[in-house]
Coordinates of C-alpha atoms and ligand atoms in Angstrom, one line a residue:
M741 CA 83.4 107.0 141.8
L742 CA 86.5 109.1 142.5
T743 CA 87.9 110.7 139.4
Q744 CA 91.5 110.1 140.6
S745 CA 92.3 106.8 142.1
P746 CA 93.5 107.2 145.7
R747 CA 96.2 104.7 144.7
T748 CA 98.0 107.2 142.4
L749 CA 100.4 109.7 144.0
H750 CA 99.8 113.3 143.1
M751 CA 102.5 115.1 141.1
K752 CA 103.7 118.5 142.2
V753 CA 106.5 120.7 141.0
L754 CA 107.9 123.7 142.8
L755 CA 108.5 126.8 140.7
A756 CA 110.8 129.2 142.4
H757 CA 111.0 132.2 140.2
C758 CA 110.9 136.0 140.8
V759 CA 108.5 136.8 138.0
C760 CA 106.0 134.0 138.2
K761 CA 103.2 136.3 139.1
T762 CA 104.0 139.4 137.1
D763 CA 103.0 140.4 133.6
S764 CA 106.4 140.5 132.0
A765 CA 107.3 138.4 128.9
A766 CA 109.0 135.9 131.2
G767 CA 105.8 135.8 133.4
R768 CA 103.7 135.1 130.3
V769 CA 106.0 132.2 129.2
L770 CA 106.0 130.8 132.7
R771 CA 102.2 130.9 132.8
E772 CA 102.1 129.0 129.5
L773 CA 104.5 126.5 130.9
G774 CA 102.3 126.2 133.9
E775 CA 99.3 125.5 131.8
Q776 CA 101.1 122.7 129.9
L777 CA 102.1 121.1 133.2
V778 CA 98.6 121.3 134.6
Q779 CA 97.4 119.5 131.5
N780 CA 99.7 116.7 132.5
D781 CA 98.1 116.5 135.9
I782 CA 101.0 118.2 137.5
E783 CA 100.2 120.8 140.2
I784 CA 102.5 123.8 140.5
L785 CA 103.5 125.3 143.8
T786 CA 105.0 128.8 143.3
A787 CA 107.5 130.6 145.5
T788 CA 109.0 134.0 144.8
T789 CA 111.4 134.1 147.7
T790 CA 114.1 131.9 149.2
F791 CA 112.1 131.7 152.4
D792 CA 109.0 130.4 150.7
A793 CA 110.8 128.0 148.5
V794 CA 112.7 126.5 151.5
A795 CA 109.6 126.3 153.6
L796 CA 107.8 124.3 150.8
I797 CA 110.8 122.0 150.3
R798 CA 110.7 121.2 154.0
S799 CA 106.9 120.7 154.2
E800 CA 105.8 119.2 150.9
P801 CA 107.2 115.7 150.1
L802 CA 105.0 115.5 147.0
I803 CA 107.2 117.9 145.1
Q804 CA 108.8 115.9 142.4
A805 CA 110.8 118.5 140.5
L806 CA 112.3 121.9 141.3
L807 CA 112.2 124.6 138.7
L808 CA 114.6 127.2 140.0
D809 CA 115.3 130.7 138.8
W810 CA 119.1 131.2 138.8
E811 CA 118.4 134.9 139.6
L812 CA 115.8 134.2 142.3
E813 CA 115.1 137.4 144.3
E814 CA 117.0 139.2 141.5
D815 CA 120.2 138.3 143.2
K816 CA 123.0 138.7 140.7
E817 CA 125.3 136.8 143.1
H818 CA 122.9 133.9 142.9
R819 CA 123.0 133.3 146.7
A820 CA 119.3 133.0 146.9
A821 CA 119.1 130.2 144.3
M822 CA 122.1 128.4 145.9
R823 CA 120.4 128.5 149.2
V824 CA 117.3 126.9 147.8
L825 CA 119.3 124.3 146.0
A826 CA 121.3 123.4 149.1
A827 CA 118.1 123.1 151.2
L828 CA 116.8 120.6 148.6
R829 CA 119.9 118.6 148.3
N830 CA 120.3 118.4 152.0
R831 CA 117.1 116.3 152.0
N832 CA 117.0 114.7 148.6
R833 CA 119.7 113.9 146.2
N834 CA 117.5 112.4 143.5
L835 CA 114.9 115.0 142.9
P836 CA 115.2 116.6 139.4
V837 CA 116.3 120.2 139.3
F838 CA 115.9 122.5 136.3
L839 CA 117.7 125.9 136.4
F840 CA 116.1 128.8 134.5
T841 CA 118.9 130.8 132.9
D842 CA 120.1 132.0 129.5
R843 CA 123.1 130.7 127.6
E844 CA 125.3 133.6 128.6
N845 CA 124.7 133.2 132.3
A846 CA 124.9 129.4 132.1
A847 CA 128.6 129.7 131.2
H848 CA 129.4 131.2 134.6
I849 CA 127.5 128.7 136.8
P850 CA 130.0 127.2 139.3
L851 CA 130.8 123.5 139.0
T852 CA 129.3 122.7 142.4
V853 CA 125.9 124.0 141.3
L854 CA 126.1 122.2 137.9
R855 CA 126.7 119.0 139.9
Q856 CA 123.5 119.5 141.9
A857 CA 121.2 120.5 139.0
N858 CA 120.0 118.2 136.3
D859 CA 119.0 120.4 133.4
F860 CA 118.6 124.0 132.1
I861 CA 115.5 125.7 131.0
W862 CA 116.0 128.3 128.2
L863 CA 112.8 130.2 128.7
F864 CA 112.9 132.3 125.5
E865 CA 114.4 129.7 123.2
D866 CA 112.4 126.6 123.6
T867 CA 108.6 126.3 123.4
A868 CA 106.6 125.8 126.5
D869 CA 105.4 122.5 125.1
F870 CA 108.9 121.3 124.7
I871 CA 110.0 122.4 128.2
A872 CA 106.9 120.9 129.8
G873 CA 107.7 117.6 128.0
R874 CA 111.2 117.5 129.5
I875 CA 109.9 118.3 133.0
V876 CA 107.2 115.6 132.7
A877 CA 109.8 113.0 131.6
A878 CA 112.0 113.9 134.5
V879 CA 109.1 113.7 137.0
R880 CA 108.2 110.2 135.6
A881 CA 111.7 109.0 135.8
Y882 CA 112.0 110.2 139.4
R883 CA 108.7 108.5 140.4
R884 CA 109.9 105.2 138.8
Q885 CA 113.0 105.1 141.1
M886 CA 111.4 106.6 144.2
L887 CA 109.7 103.6 145.7
P888 CA 111.8 100.9 147.4
P889 CA 111.7 97.4 145.8
M890 CA 109.0 95.6 147.8
F891 CA 106.6 98.5 148.3
G892 CA 107.0 99.5 144.6
A893 CA 106.0 96.0 143.5
L894 CA 103.1 95.9 146.0
A895 CA 101.8 99.2 144.8
R896 CA 102.0 98.1 141.1
F897 CA 100.5 94.7 141.9
S898 CA 97.5 96.2 143.7
Q899 CA 96.8 98.4 140.6
V900 CA 96.9 95.7 138.0
H901 CA 95.2 92.7 139.7
E902 CA 91.6 93.3 140.2
Y903 CA 90.4 90.0 141.8
S904 CA 92.0 88.0 144.6
W905 CA 91.7 84.2 144.5
H906 CA 93.9 83.5 147.5
T907 CA 93.9 84.1 151.3
P908 CA 93.1 86.3 153.1
G909 CA 89.5 85.3 152.6
H910 CA 88.2 88.8 152.6
T911 CA 89.5 88.9 149.0
G912 CA 90.7 92.4 148.6
G913 CA 88.2 93.7 151.2
T914 CA 85.1 92.5 149.3
A915 CA 83.9 90.2 152.1
F916 CA 83.5 93.2 154.3
M917 CA 81.0 94.8 152.0
K918 CA 78.3 92.3 152.9
S919 CA 77.3 93.6 156.4
P920 CA 77.1 97.0 158.1
S921 CA 79.9 96.6 160.5
G922 CA 82.1 95.1 157.8
R923 CA 81.4 98.0 155.5
A924 CA 82.2 100.5 158.3
F925 CA 85.5 98.6 158.8
F926 CA 86.3 98.8 155.1
D927 CA 85.5 102.5 154.9
F928 CA 87.5 103.2 158.0
F929 CA 90.7 101.8 156.7
G930 CA 90.2 102.5 153.0
E931 CA 90.5 100.2 150.0
N932 CA 94.3 100.0 149.7
I933 CA 95.0 98.3 153.0
F934 CA 92.7 95.4 151.9
R935 CA 93.8 95.3 148.3
S936 CA 97.4 95.0 149.3
D937 CA 96.7 92.3 152.0
L938 CA 98.0 89.4 150.1
S939 CA 99.0 85.8 150.4
I940 CA 102.4 84.2 150.3
S941 CA 101.0 82.3 147.2
V942 CA 101.2 85.6 145.2
G943 CA 104.3 84.7 143.3
E944 CA 104.9 88.1 141.8
L945 CA 105.9 89.5 145.2
G946 CA 108.2 86.7 146.3
S947 CA 108.3 85.1 149.7
L948 CA 109.3 86.4 153.1
L949 CA 110.2 82.9 154.2
D950 CA 112.5 82.3 151.1
H951 CA 113.6 85.9 151.0
S952 CA 112.9 85.8 147.2
G953 CA 111.4 88.2 144.6
P954 CA 110.6 91.8 145.5
I955 CA 110.6 90.9 149.2
G956 CA 114.1 89.6 149.0
K957 CA 115.1 92.6 146.9
G958 CA 113.7 94.8 149.6
E959 CA 115.7 93.1 152.3
A960 CA 118.9 93.4 150.2
Y961 CA 118.1 97.1 149.8
A962 CA 117.6 97.6 153.5
A963 CA 120.9 95.8 154.2
R964 CA 122.6 98.4 152.0
V965 CA 120.8 101.3 153.8
F966 CA 121.5 100.0 157.3
G967 CA 125.1 98.8 156.6
A968 CA 124.5 95.1 157.1
D969 CA 125.7 92.0 155.2
R970 CA 122.1 90.7 155.3
T971 CA 118.9 92.1 156.6
Y972 CA 115.7 90.1 157.4
Y973 CA 112.3 91.7 157.5
V974 CA 110.4 90.5 160.5
T975 CA 106.6 91.0 160.9
N976 CA 106.2 90.0 164.6
G977 CA 108.3 92.6 166.3
S978 CA 111.8 92.5 167.7
S979 CA 110.4 90.1 170.3
T980 CA 110.5 87.6 167.4
S981 CA 113.7 88.9 166.0
N982 CA 115.5 88.3 169.3
R983 CA 114.1 84.7 169.4
V984 CA 115.2 84.0 165.9
I985 CA 118.8 85.1 166.6
L986 CA 119.1 83.2 169.9
M987 CA 117.6 80.0 168.5
A988 CA 120.0 80.1 165.6
S989 CA 123.1 80.9 167.7
V990 CA 122.9 78.9 171.0
T991 CA 121.5 75.5 172.0
R992 CA 120.9 73.5 175.2
N993 CA 123.4 74.0 178.0
Q994 CA 125.6 76.4 176.0
A995 CA 126.6 79.6 177.8
A996 CA 125.3 83.1 176.8
L997 CA 126.2 86.4 178.3
C998 CA 123.2 88.6 178.9
D999 CA 122.6 92.2 179.8
R1000 CA 120.7 92.1 183.1
N1001 CA 118.4 94.8 181.8
C1002 CA 117.3 93.0 178.6
H1003 CA 113.9 92.7 177.1
K1004 CA 111.6 89.9 178.2
S1005 CA 111.8 88.4 174.7
I1006 CA 115.5 87.7 175.4
E1007 CA 114.6 85.7 178.5
H1008 CA 112.0 83.8 176.5
A1009 CA 114.5 83.1 173.8
I1010 CA 117.1 81.8 176.3
T1011 CA 114.4 79.6 177.9
M1012 CA 113.4 78.2 174.5
S1013 CA 116.9 77.6 173.4
G1014 CA 118.0 76.0 176.7
A1015 CA 121.1 78.1 176.9
I1016 CA 122.4 79.1 180.3
P1017 CA 122.5 82.9 180.9
T1018 CA 125.2 84.6 182.8
Y1019 CA 124.1 88.2 183.5
L1020 CA 126.2 91.3 183.1
L1021 CA 125.2 94.1 185.4
P1022 CA 124.6 97.6 183.9
S1023 CA 125.2 100.7 185.8
R1024 CA 122.5 102.8 187.4
N1025 CA 122.8 106.3 188.6
H1026 CA 121.2 107.9 191.7
Y1027 CA 118.2 109.0 189.7
G1028 CA 117.6 105.4 188.8
L1029 CA 118.5 105.8 185.2
I1030 CA 119.9 102.7 183.4
G1031 CA 123.4 103.2 182.0
P1032 CA 125.5 100.8 180.0
I1033 CA 127.3 97.8 181.4
P1034 CA 130.6 99.4 182.5
P1035 CA 133.7 98.4 180.5
H1036 CA 135.3 96.8 183.6
R1037 CA 132.6 94.2 183.5
L1038 CA 133.2 93.4 179.9
T1039 CA 136.9 92.3 180.1
P1040 CA 137.7 88.5 179.7
E1041 CA 138.7 88.3 183.4
A1042 CA 135.4 89.9 184.6
V1043 CA 133.4 87.6 182.3
Q1044 CA 135.3 84.5 183.6
R1045 CA 134.5 85.7 187.2
A1046 CA 130.8 86.2 186.4
M1047 CA 130.7 82.7 184.8
R1048 CA 132.4 81.2 187.8
D1049 CA 130.1 82.9 190.3
N1050 CA 127.0 81.9 188.4
P1051 CA 125.3 79.0 190.3
L1052 CA 123.6 77.9 187.0
N1053 CA 127.0 77.0 185.5
S1054 CA 128.4 73.5 186.4
S1055 CA 131.2 73.5 189.0
S1056 CA 133.8 72.2 186.5
G1057 CA 133.8 75.8 185.2
D1058 CA 135.0 75.0 181.7
A1059 CA 131.9 76.5 180.0
H1060 CA 132.8 78.9 177.2
P1061 CA 130.3 81.6 176.3
I1062 CA 129.3 81.8 172.6
H1063 CA 126.9 84.6 172.4
A1064 CA 126.5 88.0 174.2
I1065 CA 123.4 90.2 174.3
V1066 CA 123.6 93.9 175.0
T1067 CA 120.7 96.4 175.0
N1068 CA 121.8 99.4 172.9
S1069 CA 120.6 102.0 173.7
T1070 CA 119.6 101.2 177.2
Y1071 CA 115.9 101.7 178.3
D1072 CA 116.9 105.2 179.4
G1073 CA 118.5 106.1 176.1
L1074 CA 122.2 105.7 176.9
C1075 CA 124.2 104.1 174.1
Y1076 CA 127.5 102.2 173.9
N1077 CA 130.7 102.8 172.1
V1078 CA 130.2 99.6 170.0
K1079 CA 133.7 99.4 168.7
R1080 CA 134.9 99.2 172.3
V1081 CA 132.3 96.6 173.3
E1082 CA 133.5 94.5 170.3
K1083 CA 137.1 94.8 171.4
L1084 CA 136.3 93.9 175.1
L1085 CA 133.5 91.3 174.8
G1086 CA 134.8 90.0 171.5
Q1087 CA 137.6 88.4 173.5
S1088 CA 135.1 86.2 175.3
V1089 CA 132.5 85.5 172.6
D1090 CA 132.3 85.1 168.8
R1091 CA 128.8 86.5 168.4
L1092 CA 127.6 89.8 169.6
H1093 CA 123.9 90.6 169.6
F1094 CA 122.8 94.2 170.1
D1095 CA 119.2 94.7 170.9
E1096 CA 118.6 98.1 169.2
A1097 CA 114.8 98.0 169.4
W1098 CA 114.7 101.8 170.2
Y1099 CA 117.7 102.7 168.1
G1100 CA 117.1 102.2 164.4
Y1101 CA 117.9 105.8 163.6
A1102 CA 121.4 105.8 164.9
R1103 CA 123.2 105.1 161.6
F1104 CA 121.8 108.2 159.9
N1105 CA 123.3 110.9 162.1
P1106 CA 127.0 111.4 162.7
M1107 CA 126.2 112.2 166.3
Y1108 CA 126.1 108.4 166.9
H1109 CA 129.3 107.6 165.0
D1110 CA 130.5 104.1 166.0
R1111 CA 127.8 103.8 168.7
F1112 CA 125.5 101.3 166.9
A1113 CA 126.0 97.7 165.8
M1114 CA 126.2 98.2 162.0
H1115 CA 128.9 100.8 162.1
D1116 CA 131.2 101.0 159.1
I1117 CA 134.1 98.7 159.2
P1118 CA 136.9 98.0 156.7
D1119 CA 136.4 94.7 154.9
G1120 CA 139.7 93.3 156.2
E1121 CA 138.6 93.7 159.8
K1122 CA 135.3 92.0 159.3
S1123 CA 136.5 88.4 159.5
S1124 CA 138.6 88.9 162.5
G1125 CA 135.9 90.6 164.6
P1126 CA 132.9 88.9 166.1
T1127 CA 129.8 88.2 164.1
V1128 CA 127.4 91.0 164.9
F1129 CA 123.6 90.9 165.0
A1130 CA 121.2 93.9 165.5
T1131 CA 117.5 93.8 166.1
Q1132 CA 115.6 97.0 165.5
S1133 CA 111.9 97.7 166.0
T1134 CA 111.3 99.7 162.9
H1135 CA 107.9 100.6 164.3
K1136 CA 109.4 102.2 167.4
L1137 CA 111.7 105.0 166.3
L1138 CA 111.4 104.9 162.5
A1139 CA 108.2 105.1 160.6
A1140 CA 106.5 101.7 160.2
F1141 CA 103.4 99.7 161.2
S1142 CA 103.4 98.0 164.7
Q1143 CA 105.4 94.8 164.7
A1144 CA 107.7 95.8 161.9
S1145 CA 111.2 94.8 162.8
M1146 CA 114.5 94.1 161.1
I1147 CA 117.4 91.8 161.9
H1148 CA 120.7 93.0 160.6
V1149 CA 123.7 90.6 160.4
R1150 CA 127.4 91.3 159.8
D1151 CA 129.4 88.1 159.4
G1152 CA 132.6 87.9 161.4
R1153 CA 134.1 85.0 163.4
N1154 CA 132.0 81.8 163.7
P1155 CA 129.2 83.1 161.4
I1156 CA 125.9 81.4 160.9
D1157 CA 125.2 80.8 157.3
H1158 CA 121.9 82.0 155.8
A1159 CA 120.4 78.5 155.3
R1160 CA 120.8 77.6 158.9
F1161 CA 119.8 81.0 160.2
N1162 CA 116.7 80.9 158.1
E1163 CA 115.5 77.7 159.8
A1164 CA 115.3 79.6 163.0
F1165 CA 113.6 82.5 161.1
M1166 CA 111.0 80.2 159.7
M1167 CA 110.5 78.5 163.1
H1168 CA 109.2 81.8 164.5
A1169 CA 107.5 83.3 161.4
S1170 CA 104.0 82.9 160.3
T1171 CA 103.3 81.5 156.8
S1172 CA 100.9 84.3 156.4
P1173 CA 103.0 87.5 157.0
N1174 CA 101.3 90.8 156.8
Y1175 CA 102.3 92.6 153.6
A1176 CA 101.6 96.1 154.8
I1177 CA 104.1 95.5 157.6
I1178 CA 106.7 94.2 155.2
A1179 CA 106.1 97.2 152.9
S1180 CA 106.4 99.6 155.9
N1181 CA 109.9 98.1 156.6
D1182 CA 110.8 98.8 153.0
V1183 CA 109.5 102.4 153.1
S1184 CA 111.3 103.0 156.4
A1185 CA 114.5 102.0 154.8
S1186 CA 113.9 104.3 151.8
M1187 CA 113.0 107.3 154.0
M1188 CA 116.4 106.9 155.8
E1189 CA 118.5 106.4 152.6
G1190 CA 120.9 109.1 151.4
A1191 CA 120.2 112.7 152.5
G1192 CA 116.8 111.9 153.9
G1193 CA 118.0 110.0 157.0
R1194 CA 120.4 112.8 157.9
A1195 CA 117.8 115.5 157.4
L1196 CA 115.1 113.7 159.4
T1197 CA 117.3 112.8 162.3
E1198 CA 118.8 116.3 162.4
E1199 CA 115.3 117.8 162.7
S1200 CA 114.3 115.4 165.5
I1201 CA 117.6 116.1 167.4
R1202 CA 117.0 119.9 167.1
E1203 CA 113.5 119.6 168.4
A1204 CA 114.6 117.5 171.3
V1205 CA 117.3 120.0 172.2
A1206 CA 114.9 122.9 171.9
F1207 CA 112.4 121.0 174.2
R1208 CA 115.1 120.4 176.8
C1209 CA 116.1 124.1 176.7
L1210 CA 112.5 125.0 177.3
I1211 CA 112.0 122.7 180.2
A1212 CA 115.3 123.8 181.8
R1213 CA 114.3 127.5 181.4
I1214 CA 110.9 126.9 183.0
N1215 CA 112.6 125.0 185.8
A1216 CA 115.1 127.8 186.4
E1217 CA 112.4 130.5 186.4
L1218 CA 110.2 128.6 188.8
A1219 CA 113.1 127.8 191.0
E1220 CA 113.8 131.5 191.4
Q1221 CA 110.3 131.8 192.8
G1222 CA 110.9 128.9 195.2
Q1223 CA 108.8 126.5 193.2
W1224 CA 109.5 123.0 191.9
F1225 CA 109.3 121.9 188.3
V1226 CA 110.6 118.8 186.4
N1227 CA 114.0 119.1 185.0
V1228 CA 116.0 117.4 182.2
W1229 CA 119.0 115.2 182.8
Ligands
PLP975 C1 110.3 96.8 172.6 C2 111.5 96.0 172.7 C3 111.7 94.7 172.2 C4 110.6 94.0 171.5 O1 110.2 94.7 170.3 P1 108.7 94.5 169.7 O2 108.9 95.1 168.3 O3 107.8 95.3 170.5 O4 108.4 93.1 169.6 C5 112.9 94.1 172.3 N1 113.9 94.7 172.9 C6 113.8 95.9 173.5 C7 115.0 96.5 174.2 C8 112.6 96.6 173.5 O5 112.5 97.7 174.1

């Protein structure tokens, strides 16, 4: 038996203090405080410099409170402490922060810092026991709000309910224990994946098909994070998300405008719905890279011409397109000015569908401002603009299990109400969705919420730029020697 269940998350606090390793009076009190925290199963990471503290904040997501010396590095200007605080708040706005100071110094702490800290620690006034109690309470409160709705409910449920009386028939993994290969399988993935593999008949977690209970709460939470009116968690990839949208939006012999470089699932969805596609041709440069559909092909006149020239359309030519699909970003990573697409294509169709399978991160970095489907929009403009759909493969460029996908909807002109849309959703969903995939959608949303999304995308962009610089430098150096090497575009 393990002494600590692998289902419990470890607790760590970061102690950033000059004297935590010395033998001064403060050092002794800090050690006493440390012992109290350890008794509460809290591990303490210590840092005596800004550099160490910031490195730990970046690398250790299990830190659940920061205990910060206002005079870190004995800096009377407090720049060191402020740098640590800023590094934390750039990534996480909810983590509890305690400032070590005395009453005299506290009076001079600037308002901006007070706003970012949660509490003070008066090291020589309160007992270690009392201070530890406050820290433990803050850590517990932080942990309670940290998990998103569906994953939080799933984690709690898997701890409370020992036996499974529903499908899947492996009943919490126990069926695998009866043969050598089954046991190897169980040990390979570990207990939790089986214990949390549940049936739609587990009422406590709600239903993906009804969008009820914690699953429905998770979808509402993701809608807030991704800027949608409604979000649907999908467990069969964006291939299914695309089919759901098209089946809900168009029917036999209706006209749809379709990016010529769309995903196969769009073609399938059009085949199934019986709609008639008119293709819009994207640009392609001399390297073969796929760019966007140029604006001059998105105007009402150009759309009318494409409709007229399309042999699939009847000769009477009175067909009016309802739905348009655009791949954003393109397969080679080029993205659209979505507001402009809405303005241009919105003159021809009421419903715009952005296939953002590779683009779920866009909302979280200002670099992509207005270049993704669920960009911010004043409420007044919503009803006059087209209804907008986005499909995102959470598993592609966010962190989630394979097949995790989301549909985001923003209602505008000619919206599809939830009840009707959900018929198409159910037509393509299994009645036995995988709960680990649903939970991974939920966790993906929570990773991108608030400061986290900005910090994570910023890191990736910096790494990508550094990588390009490196390739370009190698290319240039080898070119000087008359040799060839790949280059970046
Ligand atoms: C991958 C992809 C899809 C399908 O997504 P899955 O999650 O793999 O089903 C849809 N559209 C585009 C543009 C894609 O690249």
